[in-house]
Amino acid sequence: MSSILTRRALGAALILVVSFAVAAVLAPQAAKAQGVPDPLRIATEGAYPPFNNVNSKGELVGFDVDIAKTICKAMRVKCKLVAQDWDGILPGLVANKYDAVIASMSITAERQQIVDFAGPYYSNYLRLVAPKGTAISSMADLDGRILGAQRATVAAQWAEDNIRGGEVKLYDTQTAAYSDLESGRVHVLVSDVYPAHDWLQTVSGYEFVGPRIDIDDKIGIAIRKGETDLKNALDKAIEQIRNNGEYKKVNEKYFPFDIY
Amino acid sequence: MSNLADFWDNVREQASVSVCEAVTFATPELFDRGCERLIEGAIVTIGLLVVSCLAGFCIAVPLSLARAFGAPWLSRTAWAYTYLFRGTPLLIQLWLIYFGVGSLGKDLLGPVWWLLGDAERVGLLVLTLNTSAYVAEILRGGFVNVPADQREAAMASGMSPFLTLRRVLFPQALRIAWPAYGNEIILLLKGSALVSTITVLDLMGQLRTLFSRSYALDLFLYGAVLYLILVLIVTGLLRGIERLWIRAS
């Protein structure tokens, strides 16, 4: 009697294990067939106006956010946007907290070691920002000055690699760096050009100084390594919105010139 | 003053170079690449800890006396101070003073700008004020636990209030408070990591900067080990002081 019961229990357990195993094998394939998870979970920073920012109602807004929504529409999937601190934005992607990062992220060799990029979806260069009248015409004029930049950005990387005669201070967010430029703790900011352009519209007394710093910077969509289907789908969606005018609509909402 | 700053920079640089040369045979390659920056950061963390501990203690002693023996208005004022600094997050205190008060700028702040214009000084200031509030409460606990008749006996035998404090109350209060005080120093050491959010390149600041270049999570493991080593040094020192006392008494 007991042996029958044991056998039945074993049988039930076996069926359970097999069905779990089958489900585990089938489930990812069902998603993969379509190539793009639905909803697509997208992270952005939310502290980088006008690209990504949180408005007074607590909603994520900005160029990146609009582009993300447009891309999702083109791919016919739902978008689920989350805000994530810049420092942890790639570790979060690798840890599968979301599927893509659309947060004005530059495609760099360091980042490509841990993630893949779709795109680019716009291009960037660096500019120096300082109080009006600051005499800076060449790199040598930066000697002895305190430079600010946001940590973990191409601007910070450029500053750390190229500034020899001055001091570099790194901030957690771009807004914190602006705030210290205004208080006078840093003399010059090294910044991506478009957010600085946007900030300069809101303040007086500051201007771009020195030459444009071209670093061949392309902004892409970060995804986990090896997700080729998702990369292809995103690339196709970017091409599609470039061609059908949807990109242009978003672009014109923020900038009077094409930033692609 | 600038000599002292230069000296401090030199110490940091040379110490980190020699420490890294000494340990490189035993440490992983990823650690070696960031080693000098990490050790420099650890030295900044130690500097912040030592200065804020000493300065915080100096502020805490009068505060604790006011709390334990002061007139009601004095005791209440001291209480308000400790309540303010123990009742708000260290991060908020740092940001309010660095970004908040600091945003008034050089011209409005005048001489205060010397203190608020520099991130390391703001870090020191806030850590000092914060720890002084905790230490004041710890010492107060020590003072009120010294039996009242000891104070009465000392006064009756003709000791001045100051001598009573120095010879009778303070040594006993400190011994009662010592374990809790040691705990506070360790909490302060780890709390000091928050100064990395106001651009100070302490151990945490260097870790985050290195991480932003390599995205190697191992770095935080090495950082944790470095903090553990610092805590080990601190607890060793505290125990050493305790032993000296036992031998002395």
Coordinates of C-alpha atoms in Angstrom, one line a residue:
Chain A
M1 CA 0.0 0.0 0.0
S2 CA 2.6 2.4 1.1
S3 CA 4.8 1.5 -1.9
I4 CA 1.9 2.4 -4.3
L5 CA 1.5 5.7 -2.5
T6 CA 5.2 6.4 -2.8
R7 CA 5.2 5.5 -6.5
R8 CA 2.2 7.8 -7.1
A9 CA 3.8 10.6 -5.2
L10 CA 7.0 10.1 -7.3
G11 CA 5.0 10.0 -10.5
A12 CA 3.2 13.3 -9.6
A13 CA 6.5 14.9 -8.7
L14 CA 8.0 13.7 -12.0
I15 CA 5.2 15.2 -14.0
L16 CA 5.5 18.5 -12.1
V17 CA 9.3 18.6 -12.7
V18 CA 8.9 17.8 -16.4
S19 CA 6.1 20.4 -16.9
F20 CA 8.3 23.1 -15.3
A21 CA 11.2 22.1 -17.4
V22 CA 9.0 22.2 -20.6
A23 CA 7.6 25.6 -19.5
A24 CA 11.1 26.9 -18.9
V25 CA 12.3 25.8 -22.3
L26 CA 9.2 27.1 -24.2
A27 CA 8.7 30.4 -22.4
P28 CA 11.7 32.3 -23.7
Q29 CA 11.3 30.9 -27.2
A30 CA 7.7 32.3 -27.3
A31 CA 9.1 35.8 -26.5
K32 CA 12.1 35.3 -28.8
A33 CA 9.9 34.5 -31.8
Q34 CA 8.7 38.0 -31.8
G35 CA 12.2 39.3 -30.9
V36 CA 11.0 42.2 -28.8
P37 CA 9.6 41.8 -25.2
D38 CA 6.2 43.2 -24.8
P39 CA 6.0 45.4 -22.8
L40 CA 9.5 46.7 -23.5
R41 CA 11.0 47.9 -20.3
I42 CA 13.1 51.0 -20.9
A43 CA 15.3 52.9 -18.4
T44 CA 16.2 56.6 -18.6
E45 CA 17.9 58.8 -16.1
G46 CA 15.4 61.6 -15.5
A47 CA 17.9 64.3 -14.6
Y48 CA 19.2 65.4 -17.9
P49 CA 17.0 68.1 -19.5
P50 CA 15.9 68.5 -22.2
F51 CA 16.6 64.8 -23.0
N52 CA 15.1 63.1 -20.0
N53 CA 13.7 64.9 -17.0
V54 CA 10.8 64.5 -14.5
N55 CA 8.1 67.2 -14.8
S56 CA 6.1 68.8 -12.0
K57 CA 3.6 66.0 -12.2
G58 CA 6.3 63.4 -11.7
E59 CA 6.1 62.1 -15.3
L60 CA 9.2 61.4 -17.4
V61 CA 9.5 63.8 -20.3
G62 CA 12.1 64.9 -22.8
F63 CA 13.7 64.0 -26.1
D64 CA 14.8 60.5 -25.1
V65 CA 11.4 59.8 -23.6
D66 CA 9.6 60.9 -26.8
I67 CA 12.0 59.0 -29.0
A68 CA 11.5 55.9 -26.8
K69 CA 7.7 56.1 -27.2
T70 CA 8.0 56.7 -30.9
I71 CA 10.2 53.7 -31.3
C72 CA 7.9 51.5 -29.3
K73 CA 5.0 52.7 -31.5
A74 CA 7.0 51.8 -34.6
M75 CA 7.7 48.3 -33.2
R76 CA 4.1 47.9 -32.1
V77 CA 4.9 47.1 -28.5
K78 CA 4.0 48.7 -25.2
C79 CA 6.7 50.8 -23.5
K80 CA 7.3 50.7 -19.8
L81 CA 9.6 53.6 -18.8
V82 CA 11.5 53.7 -15.5
A83 CA 13.9 56.3 -14.0
Q84 CA 17.2 55.0 -12.8
D85 CA 20.3 56.8 -11.4
W86 CA 23.0 57.2 -13.9
D87 CA 25.7 55.4 -12.0
G88 CA 23.7 52.2 -11.8
I89 CA 21.9 52.4 -15.2
L90 CA 24.1 49.8 -17.0
P91 CA 24.5 47.4 -14.0
G92 CA 20.6 47.5 -13.8
L93 CA 20.4 46.6 -17.5
V94 CA 22.8 43.7 -17.2
A95 CA 20.9 42.5 -14.1
N96 CA 17.7 42.4 -16.2
K97 CA 15.8 45.1 -14.4
Y98 CA 14.8 46.5 -17.8
D99 CA 15.5 45.6 -21.5
A100 CA 17.0 48.9 -23.0
V101 CA 18.5 52.1 -21.9
I102 CA 17.4 55.2 -23.8
A103 CA 19.2 57.9 -21.8
S104 CA 21.5 59.9 -24.1
M105 CA 24.2 57.3 -23.6
S106 CA 27.3 57.6 -25.7
I107 CA 28.5 54.5 -27.5
T108 CA 32.0 54.0 -26.0
A109 CA 34.5 51.1 -26.1
E110 CA 34.3 50.6 -22.3
R111 CA 30.5 50.3 -22.4
Q112 CA 30.6 48.0 -25.4
Q113 CA 32.5 45.5 -23.3
I114 CA 29.5 44.9 -21.2
V115 CA 26.5 45.9 -23.4
D116 CA 25.5 46.2 -27.0
F117 CA 24.2 49.3 -28.7
A118 CA 21.4 49.9 -31.2
G119 CA 21.4 53.1 -33.1
P120 CA 22.9 55.8 -32.9
Y121 CA 19.8 57.9 -32.6
Y122 CA 21.6 61.3 -32.3
S123 CA 25.2 62.7 -32.3
N124 CA 26.9 64.8 -29.7
Y125 CA 30.0 66.9 -29.2
L126 CA 31.3 68.7 -26.1
R127 CA 31.5 72.4 -25.2
L128 CA 32.9 74.4 -22.3
V129 CA 30.5 76.6 -20.3
A130 CA 31.7 79.4 -18.1
P131 CA 30.5 82.8 -16.7
K132 CA 30.4 85.5 -19.4
G133 CA 33.7 87.1 -20.0
T134 CA 35.9 84.1 -18.9
A135 CA 39.0 84.3 -21.1
I136 CA 39.3 80.9 -22.6
S137 CA 40.4 80.5 -26.2
S138 CA 42.5 77.3 -26.0
M139 CA 43.1 74.3 -23.8
A140 CA 46.1 76.0 -22.1
D141 CA 43.7 78.6 -20.7
L142 CA 42.2 75.9 -18.5
D143 CA 45.4 75.6 -16.4
G144 CA 44.8 76.4 -12.8
R145 CA 41.0 76.4 -13.1
I146 CA 38.5 74.0 -11.6
L147 CA 36.5 72.0 -14.1
G148 CA 33.2 70.3 -13.5
A149 CA 31.6 67.4 -15.3
Q150 CA 29.1 64.7 -14.6
R151 CA 30.7 61.4 -13.4
A152 CA 30.4 58.5 -15.8
T153 CA 29.9 60.6 -18.9
V154 CA 32.0 61.1 -22.0
A155 CA 32.6 64.7 -20.8
A156 CA 34.1 63.4 -17.5
Q157 CA 36.2 60.9 -19.4
W158 CA 37.5 63.7 -21.7
A159 CA 38.2 65.9 -18.8
E160 CA 40.1 63.2 -16.8
D161 CA 42.1 62.2 -19.8
N162 CA 42.9 65.7 -21.2
I163 CA 43.1 68.2 -18.2
R164 CA 46.6 68.3 -16.8
G165 CA 47.0 71.8 -15.4
G166 CA 43.6 72.1 -13.7
E167 CA 41.5 70.2 -11.2
V168 CA 38.4 68.1 -12.2
K169 CA 35.4 67.8 -10.0
L170 CA 32.8 65.0 -10.8
Y171 CA 29.1 65.3 -10.1
D172 CA 26.4 62.7 -9.7
T173 CA 24.0 64.7 -12.0
Q174 CA 24.3 67.4 -14.6
T175 CA 22.0 69.6 -12.5
A176 CA 24.3 69.4 -9.5
A177 CA 27.2 70.5 -11.8
Y178 CA 25.2 73.5 -13.0
S179 CA 24.4 74.4 -9.4
D180 CA 28.1 74.5 -8.5
L181 CA 29.0 76.6 -11.6
E182 CA 26.5 79.1 -10.3
S183 CA 27.8 79.1 -6.7
G184 CA 31.3 79.5 -8.1
R185 CA 32.9 76.3 -6.8
V186 CA 33.8 75.3 -10.3
H187 CA 35.0 77.8 -13.0
V188 CA 34.2 75.9 -16.2
L189 CA 31.9 73.0 -17.0
V190 CA 32.6 70.4 -19.7
S191 CA 29.3 69.3 -21.0
D192 CA 27.4 67.7 -23.8
V193 CA 26.4 70.5 -26.1
Y194 CA 22.6 70.2 -26.3
P195 CA 21.7 70.0 -22.6
A196 CA 24.1 72.9 -22.0
H197 CA 22.5 74.8 -24.9
D198 CA 19.1 74.2 -23.2
W199 CA 20.4 75.3 -19.8
L200 CA 21.9 78.5 -21.2
Q201 CA 18.4 79.5 -22.4
T202 CA 17.2 79.5 -18.7
V203 CA 20.1 81.5 -17.1
S204 CA 21.9 84.7 -17.8
G205 CA 25.5 85.4 -17.2
Y206 CA 26.9 82.2 -18.7
E207 CA 28.0 81.3 -22.2
F208 CA 29.9 78.8 -24.3
V209 CA 33.6 79.5 -24.3
G210 CA 36.5 78.1 -26.2
P211 CA 36.4 75.8 -29.2
R212 CA 33.9 73.0 -29.9
I213 CA 35.4 69.7 -28.7
D214 CA 34.7 67.0 -31.3
I215 CA 35.0 63.5 -29.9
D216 CA 33.0 61.7 -32.6
D217 CA 30.3 60.9 -30.0
K218 CA 27.3 58.8 -31.1
I219 CA 24.4 58.3 -28.8
G220 CA 22.8 54.9 -28.9
I221 CA 20.3 52.5 -27.2
A222 CA 22.1 50.1 -24.8
I223 CA 20.8 46.5 -24.6
R224 CA 22.1 43.3 -23.1
K225 CA 24.9 41.6 -25.0
G226 CA 23.8 39.1 -27.6
E227 CA 20.2 40.2 -28.0
T228 CA 20.5 40.4 -31.8
D229 CA 16.7 40.3 -32.5
L230 CA 16.1 43.3 -30.2
K231 CA 19.0 45.2 -31.7
N232 CA 17.8 44.6 -35.3
A233 CA 14.2 45.6 -34.3
L234 CA 15.5 48.8 -32.7
D235 CA 17.7 49.7 -35.6
K236 CA 14.8 49.1 -38.0
A237 CA 12.5 51.2 -35.9
I238 CA 15.0 54.1 -35.8
E239 CA 15.3 54.0 -39.6
Q240 CA 11.6 53.9 -39.9
I241 CA 11.0 57.0 -37.7
R242 CA 13.8 58.8 -39.5
N243 CA 12.0 58.1 -42.8
N244 CA 8.4 58.7 -41.9
G245 CA 8.9 62.1 -40.2
E246 CA 8.1 61.0 -36.7
Y247 CA 11.8 61.6 -35.6
K248 CA 11.6 65.1 -37.1
K249 CA 8.5 65.9 -35.1
V250 CA 10.2 65.0 -31.9
N251 CA 13.4 66.8 -32.9
E252 CA 11.6 70.0 -33.7
K253 CA 9.8 70.0 -30.4
Y254 CA 13.2 70.5 -28.6
F255 CA 15.8 71.9 -31.1
P256 CA 15.6 74.2 -34.1
F257 CA 18.3 72.1 -35.9
D258 CA 18.6 68.4 -36.7
I259 CA 20.6 66.6 -34.1
Y260 CA 20.7 63.1 -35.7
Chain B
M1 CA 47.7 76.8 5.3
S2 CA 48.6 76.1 1.7
N3 CA 51.8 74.4 3.0
L4 CA 49.6 72.1 5.0
A5 CA 47.5 71.3 2.0
D6 CA 50.6 70.6 -0.1
F7 CA 52.0 68.4 2.6
W8 CA 48.7 66.5 2.7
D9 CA 48.7 66.1 -1.1
N10 CA 52.2 64.7 -0.9
V11 CA 51.5 62.3 1.8
R12 CA 48.5 61.0 -0.1
E13 CA 50.4 60.5 -3.3
Q14 CA 53.5 59.0 -1.9
A15 CA 51.7 56.7 0.6
S16 CA 49.4 55.4 -2.2
V17 CA 52.3 54.7 -4.5
S18 CA 54.3 52.8 -1.9
V19 CA 51.3 50.9 -0.6
C20 CA 50.4 49.8 -4.1
E21 CA 53.9 48.7 -4.9
A22 CA 54.0 46.6 -1.7
V23 CA 50.8 44.8 -2.3
T24 CA 50.8 44.3 -6.0
F25 CA 52.3 40.8 -5.9
A26 CA 49.2 39.6 -4.0
T27 CA 46.3 41.6 -5.5
P28 CA 44.2 40.9 -8.6
E29 CA 45.0 42.8 -11.8
L30 CA 41.8 44.8 -11.8
F31 CA 42.6 46.1 -8.3
D32 CA 46.2 47.0 -9.3
R33 CA 44.9 49.2 -12.1
G34 CA 42.9 51.3 -9.7
C35 CA 45.0 50.8 -6.6
E36 CA 46.6 54.2 -6.3
R37 CA 43.3 56.0 -6.6
L38 CA 41.7 53.6 -4.1
I39 CA 44.5 54.0 -1.5
E40 CA 44.4 57.8 -2.0
G41 CA 40.7 57.6 -1.4
A42 CA 41.2 55.5 1.7
I43 CA 43.7 58.1 3.1
V44 CA 41.1 60.9 2.5
T45 CA 38.5 58.8 4.3
I46 CA 40.9 58.3 7.3
G47 CA 41.7 62.0 7.3
L48 CA 38.0 62.9 7.4
L49 CA 37.4 60.4 10.2
V50 CA 40.3 61.5 12.4
V51 CA 39.6 65.3 12.1
S52 CA 35.8 65.0 12.5
C53 CA 36.2 62.6 15.4
L54 CA 38.6 65.0 17.3
A55 CA 36.7 68.1 16.5
G56 CA 33.3 66.4 17.1
F57 CA 34.5 65.2 20.5
C58 CA 35.6 68.8 21.5
I59 CA 32.1 70.0 20.7
A60 CA 30.4 67.1 22.3
V61 CA 32.0 67.5 25.8
P62 CA 30.4 70.9 26.6
L63 CA 27.1 69.8 24.9
S64 CA 27.0 66.6 27.1
L65 CA 27.7 68.7 30.2
A66 CA 24.9 71.1 29.3
R67 CA 22.6 68.1 28.8
A68 CA 23.6 66.4 32.1
F69 CA 24.1 69.2 34.5
G70 CA 23.1 72.5 32.8
A71 CA 20.3 74.9 33.7
P72 CA 17.0 74.0 32.0
W73 CA 17.4 76.5 29.2
L74 CA 20.9 75.3 28.5
S75 CA 20.0 71.7 28.6
R76 CA 17.1 72.3 26.3
T77 CA 19.2 74.2 23.8
A78 CA 21.8 71.4 23.7
W79 CA 18.9 68.9 23.3
A80 CA 17.6 70.8 20.3
Y81 CA 21.0 70.7 18.7
T82 CA 21.4 66.9 19.2
Y83 CA 17.8 66.3 18.1
L84 CA 18.4 68.3 14.9
F85 CA 21.5 66.4 13.9
R86 CA 20.4 63.0 15.1
G87 CA 16.9 63.4 13.7
T88 CA 17.8 64.1 10.0
P89 CA 19.7 62.0 7.5
L90 CA 23.4 62.8 7.1
L91 CA 22.8 63.0 3.3
I92 CA 20.2 65.8 3.8
Q93 CA 22.6 67.7 6.1
L94 CA 25.4 67.4 3.5
W95 CA 23.2 68.6 0.6
L96 CA 21.5 71.4 2.5
I97 CA 24.8 72.9 3.5
Y98 CA 26.8 72.1 0.3
F99 CA 24.1 72.8 -2.4
G100 CA 21.6 74.8 -0.3
V101 CA 23.6 77.3 1.8
G102 CA 26.5 77.0 -0.8
S103 CA 24.2 78.3 -3.6
L104 CA 24.2 81.8 -1.9
G105 CA 27.6 82.1 -3.5
K106 CA 31.0 83.7 -2.8
D107 CA 29.8 87.3 -2.5
L108 CA 26.9 86.7 -0.1
L109 CA 28.7 84.3 2.2
G110 CA 31.9 86.4 2.6
P111 CA 34.4 84.7 4.9
V112 CA 32.1 81.7 5.4
W113 CA 32.9 80.8 1.8
W114 CA 36.4 79.7 2.9
L115 CA 34.5 76.9 4.7
L116 CA 31.6 76.3 2.2
G117 CA 33.5 76.8 -1.0
D118 CA 35.5 73.6 -0.7
A119 CA 33.8 70.2 -0.8
E120 CA 36.3 68.5 1.6
R121 CA 35.8 71.3 4.1
V122 CA 32.0 71.0 3.9
G123 CA 32.3 67.3 4.3
L124 CA 34.5 67.8 7.4
L125 CA 32.1 70.4 8.8
V126 CA 29.0 68.3 8.4
L127 CA 30.6 65.0 9.7
T128 CA 31.9 66.9 12.7
L129 CA 28.5 68.5 13.5
N130 CA 26.7 65.2 13.0
T131 CA 29.0 63.1 15.1
S132 CA 29.2 65.7 17.9
A133 CA 25.4 65.3 18.4
Y134 CA 25.7 61.5 18.7
V135 CA 28.8 61.7 21.0
A136 CA 27.1 64.3 23.2
E137 CA 24.3 61.9 23.9
I138 CA 26.7 59.0 24.5
L139 CA 28.7 61.1 26.9
R140 CA 25.6 62.4 28.6
G141 CA 24.6 58.8 29.3
G142 CA 28.1 58.3 30.9
F143 CA 27.8 61.4 33.1
V144 CA 24.4 60.6 34.5
N145 CA 25.4 57.1 35.3
V146 CA 28.3 58.2 37.5
P147 CA 26.7 57.9 41.1
A148 CA 25.7 61.3 42.3
D149 CA 27.3 60.8 45.7
Q150 CA 30.8 60.8 44.1
R151 CA 30.2 64.3 42.8
E152 CA 28.9 65.4 46.3
A153 CA 31.9 63.8 48.0
A154 CA 34.4 65.4 45.7
M155 CA 32.8 68.8 46.2
A156 CA 32.6 68.3 49.9
S157 CA 36.3 67.5 50.1
G158 CA 37.0 70.9 48.6
M159 CA 37.5 70.2 44.9
S160 CA 36.5 72.9 42.5
P161 CA 33.7 72.0 40.0
F162 CA 36.3 71.8 37.2
L163 CA 38.6 69.6 39.2
T164 CA 35.7 67.4 40.1
L165 CA 34.9 67.1 36.5
R166 CA 38.4 66.4 35.4
R167 CA 39.4 63.9 38.2
V168 CA 36.1 62.2 39.1
L169 CA 33.3 62.6 36.6
F170 CA 35.0 62.6 33.2
P171 CA 37.2 59.5 33.6
Q172 CA 34.3 57.5 34.9
A173 CA 31.8 58.8 32.3
L174 CA 34.2 58.1 29.5
R175 CA 34.8 54.6 30.6
I176 CA 31.0 53.9 30.8
A177 CA 30.5 55.5 27.4
W178 CA 33.5 53.9 25.7
P179 CA 31.8 50.9 24.0
A180 CA 29.0 53.1 22.6
Y181 CA 31.6 55.7 21.5
G182 CA 33.6 53.0 19.6
N183 CA 30.4 52.1 17.8
E184 CA 29.7 55.7 16.8
I185 CA 33.2 56.0 15.3
I186 CA 32.6 52.9 13.1
L187 CA 29.2 54.3 12.0
L188 CA 30.9 57.6 11.2
L189 CA 33.6 55.9 9.1
K190 CA 30.9 54.2 7.0
G191 CA 28.7 57.3 7.0
S192 CA 31.6 59.3 5.6
A193 CA 31.1 57.5 2.2
L194 CA 28.2 60.0 1.6
V195 CA 30.6 62.8 1.1
S196 CA 31.3 61.3 -2.3
T197 CA 27.9 62.8 -3.4
I198 CA 29.4 66.3 -3.0
T199 CA 32.4 65.6 -5.2
V200 CA 34.8 64.6 -2.4
L201 CA 37.1 61.9 -3.7
D202 CA 37.1 59.7 -0.6
L203 CA 37.3 55.9 -0.9
M204 CA 33.7 55.8 -2.1
G205 CA 34.2 58.7 -4.5
Q206 CA 37.2 57.0 -6.1
L207 CA 35.4 53.7 -6.3
R208 CA 32.4 55.3 -8.1
T209 CA 34.7 57.1 -10.5
L210 CA 36.7 54.0 -11.3
F211 CA 33.5 52.0 -11.7
S212 CA 32.2 54.6 -14.1
R213 CA 35.1 53.8 -16.4
S214 CA 35.2 50.0 -16.2
Y215 CA 31.7 48.9 -15.0
A216 CA 33.5 46.1 -13.2
L217 CA 31.4 45.3 -10.1
D218 CA 34.5 43.6 -8.5
L219 CA 35.6 47.1 -7.6
F220 CA 32.9 47.3 -5.0
L221 CA 34.1 44.1 -3.5
Y222 CA 37.6 45.5 -3.2
G223 CA 36.1 48.7 -1.8
A224 CA 34.2 46.6 0.9
V225 CA 37.5 44.9 1.8
L226 CA 39.3 48.2 2.2
Y227 CA 36.5 49.5 4.4
L228 CA 36.7 46.3 6.5
I229 CA 40.5 46.9 6.9
L230 CA 39.8 50.5 8.0
V231 CA 37.3 49.3 10.6
L232 CA 39.7 46.7 11.8
I233 CA 42.3 49.4 12.4
V234 CA 39.8 51.6 14.2
T235 CA 38.6 48.7 16.5
G236 CA 42.2 47.8 17.2
L237 CA 43.0 51.3 18.2
L238 CA 40.0 51.5 20.4
R239 CA 40.8 48.3 22.1
G240 CA 44.4 49.4 22.6
I241 CA 43.2 52.5 24.4
E242 CA 40.9 50.5 26.6
R243 CA 43.8 48.2 27.6
L244 CA 46.0 51.1 28.6
W245 CA 43.2 52.2 30.9
I246 CA 42.9 48.9 32.5
R247 CA 46.6 48.8 33.1
A248 CA 46.6 52.3 34.5
S249 CA 43.8 51.6 37.0

